[in-house]
Short mmCIF file of C-alpha atoms in Angstrom, two decimals:
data_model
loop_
_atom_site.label_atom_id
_atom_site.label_comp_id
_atom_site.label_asym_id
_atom_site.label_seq_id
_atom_site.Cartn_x
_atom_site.Cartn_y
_atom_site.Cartn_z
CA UNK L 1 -104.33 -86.83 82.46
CA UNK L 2 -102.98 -83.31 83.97
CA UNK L 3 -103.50 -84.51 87.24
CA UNK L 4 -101.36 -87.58 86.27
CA UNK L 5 -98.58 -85.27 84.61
CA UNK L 6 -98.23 -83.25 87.62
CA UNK L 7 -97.56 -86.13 89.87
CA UNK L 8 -95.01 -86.69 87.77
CA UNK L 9 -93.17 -83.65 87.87
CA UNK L 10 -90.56 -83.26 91.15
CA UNK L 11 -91.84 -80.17 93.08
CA UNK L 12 -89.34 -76.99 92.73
CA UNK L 13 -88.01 -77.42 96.71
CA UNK L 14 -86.89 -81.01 95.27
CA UNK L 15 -84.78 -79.20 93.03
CA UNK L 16 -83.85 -76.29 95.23
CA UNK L 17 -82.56 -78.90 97.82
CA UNK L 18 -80.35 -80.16 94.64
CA UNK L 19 -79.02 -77.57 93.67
CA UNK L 20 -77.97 -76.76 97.17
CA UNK L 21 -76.29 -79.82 97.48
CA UNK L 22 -74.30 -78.86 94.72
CA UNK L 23 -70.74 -77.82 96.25
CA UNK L 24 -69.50 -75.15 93.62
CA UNK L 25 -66.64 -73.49 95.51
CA UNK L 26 -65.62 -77.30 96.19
CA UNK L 27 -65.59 -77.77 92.40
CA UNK L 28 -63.62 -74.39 91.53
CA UNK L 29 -61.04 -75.58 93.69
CA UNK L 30 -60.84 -78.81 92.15
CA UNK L 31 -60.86 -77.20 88.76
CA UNK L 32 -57.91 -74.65 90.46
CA UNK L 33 -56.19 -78.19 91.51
CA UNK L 34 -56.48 -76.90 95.33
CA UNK L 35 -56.99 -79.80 97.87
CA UNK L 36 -56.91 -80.21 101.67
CA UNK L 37 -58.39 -77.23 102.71
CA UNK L 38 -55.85 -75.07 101.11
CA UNK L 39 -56.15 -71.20 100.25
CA UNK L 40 -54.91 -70.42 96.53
CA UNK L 41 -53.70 -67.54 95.53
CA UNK L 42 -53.02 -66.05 92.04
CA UNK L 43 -49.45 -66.64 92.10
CA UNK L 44 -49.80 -70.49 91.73
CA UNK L 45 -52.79 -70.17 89.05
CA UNK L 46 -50.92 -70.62 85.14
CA UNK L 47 -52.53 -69.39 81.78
CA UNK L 48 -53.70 -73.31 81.83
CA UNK L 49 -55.47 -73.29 85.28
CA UNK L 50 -57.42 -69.65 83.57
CA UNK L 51 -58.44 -71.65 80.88
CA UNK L 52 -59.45 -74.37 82.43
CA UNK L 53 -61.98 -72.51 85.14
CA UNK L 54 -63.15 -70.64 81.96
CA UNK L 55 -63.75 -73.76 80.01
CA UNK L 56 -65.18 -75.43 83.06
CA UNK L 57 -67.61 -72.88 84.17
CA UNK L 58 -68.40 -72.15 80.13
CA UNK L 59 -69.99 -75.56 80.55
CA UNK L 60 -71.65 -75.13 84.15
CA UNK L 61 -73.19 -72.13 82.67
CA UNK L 62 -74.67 -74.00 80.22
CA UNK L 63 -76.05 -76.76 81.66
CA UNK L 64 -77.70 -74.68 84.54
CA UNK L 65 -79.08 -72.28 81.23
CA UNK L 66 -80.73 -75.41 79.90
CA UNK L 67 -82.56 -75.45 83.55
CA UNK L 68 -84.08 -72.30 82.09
CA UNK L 69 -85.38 -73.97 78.77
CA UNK L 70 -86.07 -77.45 80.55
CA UNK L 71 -88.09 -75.85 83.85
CA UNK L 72 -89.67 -72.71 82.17
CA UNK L 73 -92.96 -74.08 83.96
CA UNK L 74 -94.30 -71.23 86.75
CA UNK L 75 -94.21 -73.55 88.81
CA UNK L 76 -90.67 -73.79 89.21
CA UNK L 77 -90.04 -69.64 89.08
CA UNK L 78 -87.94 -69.49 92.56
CA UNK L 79 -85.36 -72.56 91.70
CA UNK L 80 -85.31 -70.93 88.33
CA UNK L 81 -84.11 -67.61 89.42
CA UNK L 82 -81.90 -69.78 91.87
CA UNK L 83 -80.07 -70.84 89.20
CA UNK L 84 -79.73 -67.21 87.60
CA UNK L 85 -78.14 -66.36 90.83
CA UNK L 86 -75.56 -69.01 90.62
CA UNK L 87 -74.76 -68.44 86.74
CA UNK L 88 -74.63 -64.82 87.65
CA UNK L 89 -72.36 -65.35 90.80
CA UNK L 90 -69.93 -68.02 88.27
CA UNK L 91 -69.49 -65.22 85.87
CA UNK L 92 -68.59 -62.85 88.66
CA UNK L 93 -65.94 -65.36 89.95
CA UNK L 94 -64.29 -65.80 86.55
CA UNK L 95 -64.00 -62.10 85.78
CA UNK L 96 -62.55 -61.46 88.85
CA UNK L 97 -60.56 -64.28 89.28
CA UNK L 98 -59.44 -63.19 85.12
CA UNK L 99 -58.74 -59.93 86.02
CA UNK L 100 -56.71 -60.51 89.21
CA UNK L 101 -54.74 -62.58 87.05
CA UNK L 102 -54.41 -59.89 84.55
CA UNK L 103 -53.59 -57.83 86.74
CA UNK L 104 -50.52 -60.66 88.40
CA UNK L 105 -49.38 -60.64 85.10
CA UNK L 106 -48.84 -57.34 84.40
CA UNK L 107 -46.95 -57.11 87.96
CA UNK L 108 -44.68 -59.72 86.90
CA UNK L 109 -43.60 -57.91 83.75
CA UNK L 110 -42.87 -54.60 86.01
CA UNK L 111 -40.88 -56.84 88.51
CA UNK L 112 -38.87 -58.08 85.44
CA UNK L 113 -38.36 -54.55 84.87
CA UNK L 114 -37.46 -53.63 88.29
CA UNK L 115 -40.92 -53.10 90.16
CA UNK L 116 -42.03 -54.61 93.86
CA UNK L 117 -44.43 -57.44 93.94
CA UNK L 118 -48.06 -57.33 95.56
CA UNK L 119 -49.52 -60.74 96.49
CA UNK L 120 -53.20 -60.99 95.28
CA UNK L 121 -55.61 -63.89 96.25
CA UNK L 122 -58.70 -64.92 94.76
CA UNK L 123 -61.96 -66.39 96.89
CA UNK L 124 -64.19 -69.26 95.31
CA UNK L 125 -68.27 -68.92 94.61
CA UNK L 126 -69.89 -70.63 97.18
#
């Protein structure tokens, strides 16, 4: 019945090879509404775009954390700490992509005030 079960199961490079299909800088520009090969840059990013990458990758996060629940099995330990990596690299893209724009903020309130601009630019996980 084990033996059965195990046939069953996809092997972890199945799901490796899936989750490297998975085109996530492809998707944050989408999210960003960049097309064509574009750069962005913070300057063209609104309080709407922030909260919709934060919204969006809230919810990656948690569906690649149910991968942790769902595949807890050993033998899927490598695509397992795959997927930390990429939850962990997400994160790291939305803080810095929050505090660049933060930080764009800020230097539009000193330019009101009388203050030279500094572009700032923003590169996708992938």
């Amino acid at each position: 019945d084990e033996d059965e079960q195990n046939q069953l199961l996809l092997k972890e490079s199945d799901f490796v090879s899936l989750l490297d299909q998975f085109p996530f800088s492809d998707v944050f520009k989408h999210v960003l509404q960049v097309f064509d090969g574009e750069d962005y840059n913070i300057e063209t990013i609104d309080s709407h775009g922030i909260l919709r990458v934060m919204a969006f990758s809230d919810t990656l996060i948690r569906l690649l954390g149910a991968a942790f629940s769902t595949l807890k099995l050993s033998r899927y330990k490598e695509f397992v700490k795959q997927v930390g990596r990429s939850i962990r690299q997400i994160v790291q893209y939305v803080a810095d992509l929050w505090t660049t724009y933060k930080s764009h903020r800020l230097q539009l309130q000193q330019q009101q005030q009388g203050h030279a601009p500094i572009s700032m630019t923003t590169a996708p996980p992938g």
